Short mmCIF file of C-alpha atoms in Angstrom, two decimals:
data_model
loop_
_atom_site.label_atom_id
_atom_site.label_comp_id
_atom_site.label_asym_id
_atom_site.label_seq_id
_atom_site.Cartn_x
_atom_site.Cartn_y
_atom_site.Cartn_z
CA UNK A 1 -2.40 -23.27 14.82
CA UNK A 2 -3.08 -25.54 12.22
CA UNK A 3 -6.96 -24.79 11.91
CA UNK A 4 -6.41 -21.35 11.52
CA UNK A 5 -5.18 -21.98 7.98
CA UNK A 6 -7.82 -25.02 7.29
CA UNK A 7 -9.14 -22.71 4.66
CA UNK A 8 -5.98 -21.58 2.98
CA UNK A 9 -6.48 -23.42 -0.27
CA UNK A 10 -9.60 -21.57 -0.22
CA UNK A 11 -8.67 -18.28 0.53
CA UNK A 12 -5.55 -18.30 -1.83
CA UNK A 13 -7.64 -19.48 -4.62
CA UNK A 14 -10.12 -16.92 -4.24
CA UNK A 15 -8.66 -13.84 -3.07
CA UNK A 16 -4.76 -14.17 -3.78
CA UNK A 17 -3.89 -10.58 -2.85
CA UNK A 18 -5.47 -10.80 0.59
CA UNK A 19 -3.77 -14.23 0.84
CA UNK A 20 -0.63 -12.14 0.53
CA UNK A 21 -1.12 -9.18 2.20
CA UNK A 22 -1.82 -11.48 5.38
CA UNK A 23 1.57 -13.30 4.32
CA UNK A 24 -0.82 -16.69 5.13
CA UNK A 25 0.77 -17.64 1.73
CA UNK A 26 4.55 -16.64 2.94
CA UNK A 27 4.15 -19.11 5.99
CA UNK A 28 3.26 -21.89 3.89
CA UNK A 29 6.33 -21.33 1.92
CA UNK A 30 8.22 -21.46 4.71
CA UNK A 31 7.15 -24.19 5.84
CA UNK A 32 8.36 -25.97 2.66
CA UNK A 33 4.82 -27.11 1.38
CA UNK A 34 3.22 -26.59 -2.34
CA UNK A 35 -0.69 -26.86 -0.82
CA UNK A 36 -1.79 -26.24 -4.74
CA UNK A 37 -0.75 -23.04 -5.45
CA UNK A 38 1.57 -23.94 -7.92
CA UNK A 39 0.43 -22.21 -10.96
CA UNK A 40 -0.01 -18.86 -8.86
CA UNK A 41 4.34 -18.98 -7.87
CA UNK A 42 4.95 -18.02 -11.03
CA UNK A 43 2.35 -14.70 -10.92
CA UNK A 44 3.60 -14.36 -7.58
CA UNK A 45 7.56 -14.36 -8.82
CA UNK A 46 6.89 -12.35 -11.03
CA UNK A 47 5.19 -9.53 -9.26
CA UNK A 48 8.41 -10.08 -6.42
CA UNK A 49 10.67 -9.85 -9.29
CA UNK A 50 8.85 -6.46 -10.99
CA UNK A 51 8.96 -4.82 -7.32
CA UNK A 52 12.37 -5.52 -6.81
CA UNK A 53 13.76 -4.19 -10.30
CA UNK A 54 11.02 -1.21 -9.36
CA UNK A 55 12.15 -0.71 -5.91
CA UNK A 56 16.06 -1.12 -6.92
CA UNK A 57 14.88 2.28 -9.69
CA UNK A 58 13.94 4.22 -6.65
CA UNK A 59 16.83 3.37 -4.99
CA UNK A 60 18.89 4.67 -7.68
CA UNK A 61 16.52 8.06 -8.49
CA UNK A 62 17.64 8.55 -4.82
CA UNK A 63 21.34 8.38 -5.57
CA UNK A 64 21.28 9.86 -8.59
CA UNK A 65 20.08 13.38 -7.31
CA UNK A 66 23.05 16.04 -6.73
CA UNK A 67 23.99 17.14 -3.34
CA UNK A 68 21.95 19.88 -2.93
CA UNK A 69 19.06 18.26 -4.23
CA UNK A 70 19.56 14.92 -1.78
CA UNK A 71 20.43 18.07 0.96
CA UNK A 72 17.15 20.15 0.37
CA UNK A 73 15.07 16.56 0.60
CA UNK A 74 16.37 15.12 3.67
CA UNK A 75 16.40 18.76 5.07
CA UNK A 76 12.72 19.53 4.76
CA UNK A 77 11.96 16.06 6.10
CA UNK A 78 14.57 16.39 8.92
CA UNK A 79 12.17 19.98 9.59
CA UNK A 80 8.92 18.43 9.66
CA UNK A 81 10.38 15.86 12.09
CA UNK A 82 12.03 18.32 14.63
CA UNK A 83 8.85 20.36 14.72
CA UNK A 84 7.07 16.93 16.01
CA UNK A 85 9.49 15.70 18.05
CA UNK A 86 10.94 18.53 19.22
CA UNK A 87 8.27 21.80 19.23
CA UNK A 88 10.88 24.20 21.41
CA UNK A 89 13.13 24.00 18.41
CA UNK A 90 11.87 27.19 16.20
CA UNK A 91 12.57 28.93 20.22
CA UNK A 92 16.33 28.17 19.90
CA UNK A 93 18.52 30.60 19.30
CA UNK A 94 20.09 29.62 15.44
CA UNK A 95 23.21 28.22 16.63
CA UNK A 96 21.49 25.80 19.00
CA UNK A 97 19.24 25.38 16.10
CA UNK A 98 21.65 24.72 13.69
CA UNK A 99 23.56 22.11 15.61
CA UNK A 100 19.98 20.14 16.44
CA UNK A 101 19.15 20.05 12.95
CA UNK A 102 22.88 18.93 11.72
CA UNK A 103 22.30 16.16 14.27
CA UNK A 104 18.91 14.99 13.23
CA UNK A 105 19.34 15.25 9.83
CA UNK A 106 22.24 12.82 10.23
CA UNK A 107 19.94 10.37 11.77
CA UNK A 108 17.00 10.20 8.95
CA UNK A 109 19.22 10.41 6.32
CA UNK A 110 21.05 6.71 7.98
CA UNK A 111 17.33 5.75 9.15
CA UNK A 112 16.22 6.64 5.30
CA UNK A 113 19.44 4.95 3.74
CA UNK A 114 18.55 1.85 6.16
CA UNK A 115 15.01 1.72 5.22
CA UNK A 116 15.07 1.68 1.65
CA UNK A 117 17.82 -1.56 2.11
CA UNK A 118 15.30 -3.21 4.30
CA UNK A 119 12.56 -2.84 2.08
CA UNK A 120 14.88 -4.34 -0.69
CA UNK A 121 15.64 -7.16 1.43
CA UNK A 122 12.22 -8.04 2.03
CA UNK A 123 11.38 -7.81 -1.45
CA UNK A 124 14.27 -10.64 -2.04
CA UNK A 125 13.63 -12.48 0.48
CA UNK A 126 9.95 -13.15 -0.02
CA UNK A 127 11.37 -13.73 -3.77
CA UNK A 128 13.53 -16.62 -3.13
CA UNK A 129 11.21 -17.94 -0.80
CA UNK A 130 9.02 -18.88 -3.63
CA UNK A 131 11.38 -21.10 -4.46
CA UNK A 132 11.12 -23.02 -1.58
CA UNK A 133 14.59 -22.04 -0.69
CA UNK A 134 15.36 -22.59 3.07
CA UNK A 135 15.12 -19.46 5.25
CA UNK A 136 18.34 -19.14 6.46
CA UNK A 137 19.77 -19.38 3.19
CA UNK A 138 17.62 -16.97 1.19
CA UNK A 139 18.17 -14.33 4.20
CA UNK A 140 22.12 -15.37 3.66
CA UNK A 141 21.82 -14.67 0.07
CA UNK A 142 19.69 -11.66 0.69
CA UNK A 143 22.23 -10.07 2.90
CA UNK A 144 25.01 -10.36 0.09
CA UNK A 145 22.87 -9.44 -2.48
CA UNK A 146 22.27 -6.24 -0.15
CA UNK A 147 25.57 -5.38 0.36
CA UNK A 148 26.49 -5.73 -2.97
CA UNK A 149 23.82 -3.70 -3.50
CA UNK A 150 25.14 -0.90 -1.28
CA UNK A 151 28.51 -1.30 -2.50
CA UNK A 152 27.13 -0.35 -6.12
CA UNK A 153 25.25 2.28 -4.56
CA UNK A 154 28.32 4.01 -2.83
CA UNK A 155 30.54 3.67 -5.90
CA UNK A 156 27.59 5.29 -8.00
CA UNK A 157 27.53 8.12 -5.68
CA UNK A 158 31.29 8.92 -6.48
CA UNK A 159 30.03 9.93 -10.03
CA UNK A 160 27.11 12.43 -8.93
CA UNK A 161 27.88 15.92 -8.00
CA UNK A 162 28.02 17.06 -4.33
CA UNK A 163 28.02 13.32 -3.57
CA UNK A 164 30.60 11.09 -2.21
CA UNK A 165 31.00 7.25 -1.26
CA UNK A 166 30.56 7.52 2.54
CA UNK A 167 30.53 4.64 4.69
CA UNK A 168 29.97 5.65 8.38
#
């Protein structure tokens, strides 16, 4: 395993995004070495710390929208997804139809809701790993910063119409 990343230097210095994208340069960090890419942590904290503040904006345009906005979203998502997974659906009569869609559309909201948390945590994550931070720690301080996060998010959501602070 170790000569598969003789060339790291080298491939960090050259191409940093592809060094990144392969998360070559997120192993290293882990691993508690420098291997001279010291000036680009800074670039690289920075970018983290941009995405985060960008990603924690989308997160909030989410929660910000009313009710029947956040409804007609999730609903026309939920629609595409039925007619994928489930192509007898628009064949049901509309009670059976209704009580499908009430069903699914509970489950990609939570799935939605859960992935825009994990993406957040990733973002973190890879952010305090930069810092050589152990792993276990950052994904400890990660977690809180998550739920704290959420917490925000929920008490936000008491102040938007049509929305309330749901934990299920």
């Amino acid at each position: 395993m170790v000569e598969r990343f003789n060339n790291i230097d080298k491939l960090i210095e050259t191409d940093l995004l592809y060094g990144l994208i392969k998360n070559r340069y997120i192993v290293f960090i882990w691993k508690g070495r420098d291997y001279k890419m010291g000036r680009y942590k800074k670039i690289i904290r920075a970018v983290l710390l941009v995405c985060i503040i960008m990603w924690l904006g989308v997160i909030y345009s989410f929660s910000a929208k009313n009710g029947v906005s956040s409804s007609a979203c999730s609903g026309g998502i939920t629609k595409k997804v039925l007619k994928v997974i489930y192509p007898s659906y628009v064949n049901k009569d509309a009670e059976t139809r209704e009580k499908i869609f009430e069903k699914t559309n509970y489950y990609i909201r939570k799935t939605a809701h859960f992935g825009e948390y994990a993406i957040l945590a990733v973002l973190i994550t890879f952010f305090l790993l930069t810092f050589n931070m152990g792993f276990i720690s950052a994904i400890i301080f990660t977690a809180a910063v998550c739920m704290a996060m959420a917490a925000g998010d929920e008490i936000h959501q008491m102040f938007v119409d049509g929305r309330s602070p749901q934990i299920k």
